[in-house]
Amino acid sequence: MNVVPMDWTPGQIVDPPLDTNNFDPVAHWLKGTGQSAAVRPVVIAAHACHRLVPLCNDSTFPFNRLSYGGWAVGQPATLIDAHGHVVTCALEDRRIEDKTKQFAFSNDPCLVVVFSCNFENPDGQIVLLTFRCGQCT
C-alpha cells in the first residue's frame, strides 16, 4: 500500500482524507514525525471501515488488516522507504485502545507506529501497532 504525506499538528484529531469514492486506499504519514535525528517515531494513520458495510474490503480500506487478531509480537514485516530501500521490521506491540481516550507510544526513532479504527468496532476502538525497524531490530 502507498503512504502519502499528510499535514498534521500535534494536539489535533487525526482524520486522513478519503478519496472521491469515500475509500481509503492509502496510508497517511503524519508530517512532523520521524523527520530528523531527534527522538521521534514515524507515525502512520489511516481509516478502517465497519465489517458490516458491503463495500468494506482490503482493497478499499487496506488498514482493515491491522485489526487481525493473529498479529504476533516479533512477527517480521518490511517497509519500503521513499528512496525504494527495503527496511526490515518486527512487530513490537499491538494493542486495542478506547477511541474516547488519548493513547501514547514510546518516543523512539527506531519505531514505526501505525494506527486505525478497529474493523470490529470502528466507532469505539483504535488498533495501534508498533514496529521496531531498520538497524534497531
Short mmCIF file of C-alpha atoms in Angstrom, two decimals:
data_model
loop_
_atom_site.label_atom_id
_atom_site.label_comp_id
_atom_site.label_asym_id
_atom_site.label_seq_id
_atom_site.Cartn_x
_atom_site.Cartn_y
_atom_site.Cartn_z
CA MET A 1 0.00 0.00 0.00
CA ASN A 2 1.19 3.51 -0.68
CA VAL A 3 1.95 6.03 2.04
CA VAL A 4 1.36 9.70 1.31
CA PRO A 5 2.31 12.69 3.47
CA MET A 6 -0.41 14.45 5.45
CA ASP A 7 -0.14 17.77 7.25
CA TRP A 8 -0.87 17.40 10.94
CA THR A 9 -0.47 19.48 14.07
CA PRO A 10 0.14 17.83 17.45
CA GLY A 11 -2.94 18.09 19.61
CA GLN A 12 -5.34 17.97 16.66
CA ILE A 13 -7.55 15.00 15.81
CA VAL A 14 -6.03 12.84 13.05
CA ASP A 15 -8.57 12.42 10.25
CA PRO A 16 -6.93 11.26 6.99
CA PRO A 17 -8.74 12.32 3.81
CA LEU A 18 -10.79 9.76 1.90
CA ASP A 19 -10.70 9.53 -1.89
CA THR A 20 -13.56 10.67 -4.16
CA ASN A 21 -15.36 7.35 -3.60
CA ASN A 22 -15.08 7.71 0.21
CA PHE A 23 -12.49 4.91 0.31
CA ASP A 24 -9.08 4.98 1.97
CA PRO A 25 -6.74 3.03 -0.33
CA VAL A 26 -3.56 4.62 1.04
CA ALA A 27 -1.86 5.19 4.36
CA HIS A 28 -1.01 8.66 5.58
CA TRP A 29 2.37 9.57 7.05
CA LEU A 30 1.91 12.36 9.57
CA LYS A 31 4.37 15.07 8.60
CA GLY A 32 6.35 16.31 11.57
CA THR A 33 7.12 12.83 12.84
CA GLY A 34 10.33 10.95 12.11
CA GLN A 35 11.84 13.78 10.08
CA SER A 36 15.11 14.31 11.92
CA ALA A 37 17.71 12.69 14.11
CA ALA A 38 15.71 13.89 17.11
CA VAL A 39 13.93 11.26 19.15
CA ARG A 40 10.77 10.76 17.11
CA PRO A 41 9.00 7.72 15.70
CA VAL A 42 7.39 7.72 12.26
CA VAL A 43 3.61 7.77 12.70
CA ILE A 44 1.25 6.46 10.02
CA ALA A 45 -2.55 6.67 10.20
CA ALA A 46 -5.49 5.57 8.07
CA HIS A 47 -9.13 4.66 8.29
CA ALA A 48 -10.72 1.24 8.69
CA CYS A 49 -14.36 0.70 7.89
CA HIS A 50 -17.00 -1.41 9.60
CA ARG A 51 -17.12 -5.13 8.81
CA LEU A 52 -20.90 -4.91 8.17
CA VAL A 53 -20.51 -2.44 5.26
CA PRO A 54 -20.72 -4.31 1.89
CA LEU A 55 -18.02 -2.22 0.16
CA CYS A 56 -15.64 -2.58 3.09
CA ASN A 57 -12.77 -4.81 1.95
CA ASP A 58 -8.98 -4.90 1.95
CA SER A 59 -8.67 -3.05 -1.36
CA THR A 60 -10.90 -0.14 -0.38
CA PHE A 61 -9.58 0.06 3.19
CA PRO A 62 -6.25 -1.84 3.39
CA PHE A 63 -5.77 -0.82 7.03
CA ASN A 64 -8.60 -3.20 7.98
CA ARG A 65 -5.77 -5.76 8.22
CA LEU A 66 -4.41 -4.07 11.34
CA SER A 67 -7.43 -5.44 13.21
CA TYR A 68 -6.40 -9.04 12.52
CA GLY A 69 -6.13 -10.70 15.93
CA GLY A 70 -3.36 -13.09 14.84
CA TRP A 71 -0.59 -10.48 14.82
CA ALA A 72 2.22 -11.86 16.99
CA VAL A 73 4.93 -9.91 18.77
CA GLY A 74 8.19 -10.47 16.90
CA GLN A 75 6.41 -11.10 13.60
CA PRO A 76 8.61 -9.86 10.74
CA ALA A 77 7.49 -7.12 8.37
CA THR A 78 9.11 -4.97 5.72
CA LEU A 79 8.67 -1.37 4.67
CA ILE A 80 9.84 0.33 1.51
CA ASP A 81 11.04 3.87 2.21
CA ALA A 82 10.74 6.91 -0.05
CA HIS A 83 14.06 6.01 -1.72
CA GLY A 84 12.90 2.48 -2.57
CA HIS A 85 15.02 0.81 0.12
CA VAL A 86 13.53 -2.21 1.90
CA VAL A 87 13.58 -1.78 5.67
CA THR A 88 13.27 -4.86 7.89
CA CYS A 89 10.97 -4.52 10.90
CA ALA A 90 9.49 -6.67 13.65
CA LEU A 91 6.22 -6.18 15.50
CA GLU A 92 7.00 -4.90 18.98
CA ASP A 93 3.49 -4.25 20.28
CA ARG A 94 -0.16 -4.47 19.23
CA ARG A 95 -2.98 -3.17 21.32
CA ILE A 96 -6.59 -2.03 21.15
CA GLU A 97 -7.30 1.38 22.66
CA ASP A 98 -10.54 3.07 23.65
CA LYS A 99 -11.24 5.70 20.99
CA THR A 100 -12.58 8.19 23.52
CA LYS A 101 -9.27 8.37 25.37
CA GLN A 102 -5.83 9.59 24.41
CA PHE A 103 -3.23 6.94 23.64
CA ALA A 104 0.54 7.13 23.72
CA PHE A 105 3.58 5.27 22.42
CA SER A 106 7.32 5.39 23.01
CA ASN A 107 9.24 8.41 21.73
CA ASP A 108 11.80 6.33 19.86
CA PRO A 109 13.30 6.99 16.37
CA CYS A 110 13.55 3.24 15.73
CA LEU A 111 9.77 2.84 15.76
CA VAL A 112 7.10 2.99 13.11
CA VAL A 113 3.71 3.42 14.75
CA VAL A 114 0.65 2.51 12.69
CA PHE A 115 -2.94 3.03 13.80
CA SER A 116 -6.51 3.00 12.54
CA CYS A 117 -10.02 2.37 13.79
CA ASN A 118 -10.76 -1.23 14.75
CA PHE A 119 -12.53 -3.15 11.97
CA GLU A 120 -14.83 -4.84 14.51
CA ASN A 121 -15.69 -1.65 16.41
CA PRO A 122 -14.59 1.42 14.39
CA ASP A 123 -16.68 3.86 16.41
CA GLY A 124 -15.26 2.79 19.77
CA GLN A 125 -11.73 1.40 19.34
CA ILE A 126 -8.33 2.15 17.83
CA VAL A 127 -5.86 -0.57 16.77
CA LEU A 128 -2.29 0.52 17.49
CA LEU A 129 0.70 -1.44 16.10
CA THR A 130 4.31 -0.54 16.86
CA PHE A 131 7.13 -1.90 14.68
CA ARG A 132 10.85 -1.74 15.52
CA CYS A 133 12.66 -1.16 12.24
CA GLY A 134 15.98 -0.89 10.48
CA GLN A 135 19.26 -1.10 12.35
CA CYS A 136 17.34 -1.20 15.63
CA THR A 137 15.88 -4.68 15.01
#
